[in-house]
Coordinates of C-alpha atoms in Angstrom, one line a residue:
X29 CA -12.6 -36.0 4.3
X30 CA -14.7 -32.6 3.3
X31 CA -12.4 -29.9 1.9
X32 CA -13.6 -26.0 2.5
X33 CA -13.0 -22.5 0.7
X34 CA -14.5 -19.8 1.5
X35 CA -13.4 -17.6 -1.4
X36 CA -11.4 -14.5 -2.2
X37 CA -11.0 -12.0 0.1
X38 CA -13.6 -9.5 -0.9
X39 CA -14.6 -5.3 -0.6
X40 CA -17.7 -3.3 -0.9
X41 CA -19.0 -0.3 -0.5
X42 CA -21.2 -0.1 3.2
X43 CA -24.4 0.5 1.5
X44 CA -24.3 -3.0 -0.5
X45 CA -24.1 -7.0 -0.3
X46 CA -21.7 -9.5 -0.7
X47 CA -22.3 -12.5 -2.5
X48 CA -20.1 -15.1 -1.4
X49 CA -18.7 -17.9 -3.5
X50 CA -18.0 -20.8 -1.2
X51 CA -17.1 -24.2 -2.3
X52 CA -16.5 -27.5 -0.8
X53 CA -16.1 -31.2 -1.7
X54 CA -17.1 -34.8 0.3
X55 CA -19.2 -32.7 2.5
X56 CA -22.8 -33.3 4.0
X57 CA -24.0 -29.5 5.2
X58 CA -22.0 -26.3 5.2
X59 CA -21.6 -23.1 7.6
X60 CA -21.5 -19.9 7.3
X61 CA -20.3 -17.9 10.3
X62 CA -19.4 -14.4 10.7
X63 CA -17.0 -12.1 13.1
X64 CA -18.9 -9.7 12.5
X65 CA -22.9 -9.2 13.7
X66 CA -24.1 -9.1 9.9
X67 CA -26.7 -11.8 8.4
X68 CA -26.8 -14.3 5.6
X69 CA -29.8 -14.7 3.4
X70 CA -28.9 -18.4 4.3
X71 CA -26.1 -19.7 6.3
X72 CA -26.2 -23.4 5.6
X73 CA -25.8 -22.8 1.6
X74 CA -22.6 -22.8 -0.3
X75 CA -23.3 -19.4 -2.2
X76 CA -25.1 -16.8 0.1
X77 CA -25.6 -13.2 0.4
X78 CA -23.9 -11.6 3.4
X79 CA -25.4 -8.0 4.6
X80 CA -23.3 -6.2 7.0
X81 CA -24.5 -4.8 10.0
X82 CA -24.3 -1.0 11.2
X83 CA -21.0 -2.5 13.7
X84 CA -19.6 -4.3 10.7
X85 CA -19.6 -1.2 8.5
X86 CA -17.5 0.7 11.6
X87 CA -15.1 -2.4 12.1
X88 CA -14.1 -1.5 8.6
X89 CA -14.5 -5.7 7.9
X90 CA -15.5 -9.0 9.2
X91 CA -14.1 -12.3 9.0
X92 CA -16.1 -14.8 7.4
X93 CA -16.0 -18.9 7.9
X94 CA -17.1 -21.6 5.8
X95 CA -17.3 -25.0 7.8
X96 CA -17.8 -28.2 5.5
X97 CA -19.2 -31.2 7.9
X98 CA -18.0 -34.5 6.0
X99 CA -19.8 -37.0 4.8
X100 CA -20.2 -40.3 7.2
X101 CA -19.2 -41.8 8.7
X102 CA -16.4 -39.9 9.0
X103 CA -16.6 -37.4 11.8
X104 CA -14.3 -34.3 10.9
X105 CA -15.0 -31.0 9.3
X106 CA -12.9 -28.3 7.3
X107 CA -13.1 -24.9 7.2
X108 CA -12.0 -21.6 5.6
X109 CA -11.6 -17.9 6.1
X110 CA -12.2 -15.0 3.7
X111 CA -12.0 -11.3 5.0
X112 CA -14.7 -9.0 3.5
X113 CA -13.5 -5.2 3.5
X114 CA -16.3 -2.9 4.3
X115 CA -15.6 0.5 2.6
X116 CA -17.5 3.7 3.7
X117 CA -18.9 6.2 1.5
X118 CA -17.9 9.4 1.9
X119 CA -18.8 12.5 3.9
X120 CA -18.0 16.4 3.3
X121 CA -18.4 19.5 5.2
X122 CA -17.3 23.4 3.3
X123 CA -17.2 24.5 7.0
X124 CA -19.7 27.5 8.2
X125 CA -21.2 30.5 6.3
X126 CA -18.6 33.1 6.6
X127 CA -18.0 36.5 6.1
X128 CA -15.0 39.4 5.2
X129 CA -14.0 42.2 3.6
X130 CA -13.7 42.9 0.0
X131 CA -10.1 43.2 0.0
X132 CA -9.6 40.3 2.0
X133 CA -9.3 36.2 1.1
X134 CA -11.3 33.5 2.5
X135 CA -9.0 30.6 4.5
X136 CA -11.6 27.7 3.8
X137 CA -12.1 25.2 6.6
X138 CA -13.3 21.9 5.1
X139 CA -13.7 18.6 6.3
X140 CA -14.4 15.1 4.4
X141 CA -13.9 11.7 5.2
X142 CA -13.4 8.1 3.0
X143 CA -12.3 10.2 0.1
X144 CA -10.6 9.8 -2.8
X145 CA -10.4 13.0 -4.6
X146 CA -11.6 16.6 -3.6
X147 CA -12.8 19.4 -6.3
X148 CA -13.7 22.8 -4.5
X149 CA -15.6 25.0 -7.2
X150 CA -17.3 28.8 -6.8
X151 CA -20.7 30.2 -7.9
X152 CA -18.9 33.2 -8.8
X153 CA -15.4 34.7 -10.6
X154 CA -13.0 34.2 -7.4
X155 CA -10.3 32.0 -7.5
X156 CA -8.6 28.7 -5.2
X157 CA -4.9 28.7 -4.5
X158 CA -5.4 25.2 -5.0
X159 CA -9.0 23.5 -5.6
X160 CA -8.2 20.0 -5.0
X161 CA -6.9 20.3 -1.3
X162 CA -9.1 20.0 1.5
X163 CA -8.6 23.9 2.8
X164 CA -7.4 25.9 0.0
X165 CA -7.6 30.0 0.1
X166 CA -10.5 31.9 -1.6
X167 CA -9.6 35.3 -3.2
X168 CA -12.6 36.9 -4.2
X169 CA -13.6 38.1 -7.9
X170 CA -15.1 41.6 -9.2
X171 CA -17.9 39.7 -9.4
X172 CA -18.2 38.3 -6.2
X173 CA -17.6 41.4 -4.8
X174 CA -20.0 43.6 -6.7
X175 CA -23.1 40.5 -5.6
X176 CA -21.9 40.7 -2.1
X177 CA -22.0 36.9 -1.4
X178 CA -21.0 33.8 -3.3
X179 CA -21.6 30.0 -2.9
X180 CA -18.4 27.6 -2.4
X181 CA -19.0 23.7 -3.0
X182 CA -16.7 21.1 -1.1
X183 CA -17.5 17.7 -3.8
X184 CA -15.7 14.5 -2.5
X185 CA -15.8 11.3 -4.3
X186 CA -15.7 8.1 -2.4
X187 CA -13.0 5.5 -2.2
X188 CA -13.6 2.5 -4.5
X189 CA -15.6 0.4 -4.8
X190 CA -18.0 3.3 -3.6
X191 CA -19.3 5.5 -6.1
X192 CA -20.8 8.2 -4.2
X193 CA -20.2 11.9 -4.2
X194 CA -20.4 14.0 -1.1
X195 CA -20.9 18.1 -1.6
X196 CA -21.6 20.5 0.9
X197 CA -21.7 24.3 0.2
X198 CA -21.3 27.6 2.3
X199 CA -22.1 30.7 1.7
X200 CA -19.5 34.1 1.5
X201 CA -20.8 37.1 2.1
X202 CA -18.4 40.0 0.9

């Protein structure tokens, strides 16, 4: 009788490949088959490279088989699931251009998703309640004020296994 396993259950980041580690024993051809709509560099080898589709990435994962057809003249097979994790990178938005007063403070309206860790920082002397939350308040410096404008940057970092950084900026004007 063949014996299947597909491997450990896996993650990556959406941007990259998975090579899968499949093994089997008293088998005469193997299997690879997705849930997903992904492709294999070779499905009918016991260690191929799995790319996940555009869907796949969305689904957030895929469930993948490994079928081991026995040897004959026995007529059974085995098979084995592993679930591959499909992490997206992430995204950030500082919100529009905005504008106020001199004596006034700025109520930041950012967005990011598939983050791990947020860092807002300022082109000029103002300060953040808070620089690591996604909509901290903005009190402007002498600086700032005497330039009449300054440049805030929203800078995400991705969840692992990802290691992308997101930054958008907007623009102050005082």
């Amino acid at each position: 009788l063949s014996a299947a396993n597909a491997g450990p259950d896996d993650e990556i980041c959406e941007d990259s490949s998975c090579g899968l580690t499949g093994q089997a024993q008293n088998y005469s051809s193997v299997l690879w088959e997705s849930s997903g709509s992904g492709t294999f560099n070779d499905n009918s080898i016991l260690n191929p490279v799995y790319t996940p589709s555009e869907a796949d990435i969305l689904a957030g994962s895929v469930t993948l088989t490994l079928t081991a057809q026995s040897v004959s003249p026995c007529n059974s097979s085995a098979s084995d699931e592993m679930i591959l994790i499909i992490q997206q990178s992430a995204s950030a938005s500082a919100g529009p251009d905005d504008e106020i007063c001199a004596n006034a403070v700025c109520f930041q309206n950012g967005q990011a998703e598939y983050y791990s860790s947020i860092l807002w920082t300022s082109s000029g002397t103002g300060t953040f309640n808070d620089n690591d939350i996604l909509n901290p308040v903005y009190t402007p410096g002498e600086a700032d004020i005497l330039s009449g404008s300054v440049t805030l940057t929203l800078t995400v970092q991705s969840v692992s296994p990802c290691d992308v950084y997101a930054s958008d900026e907007m623009i102050l004007s005082i």
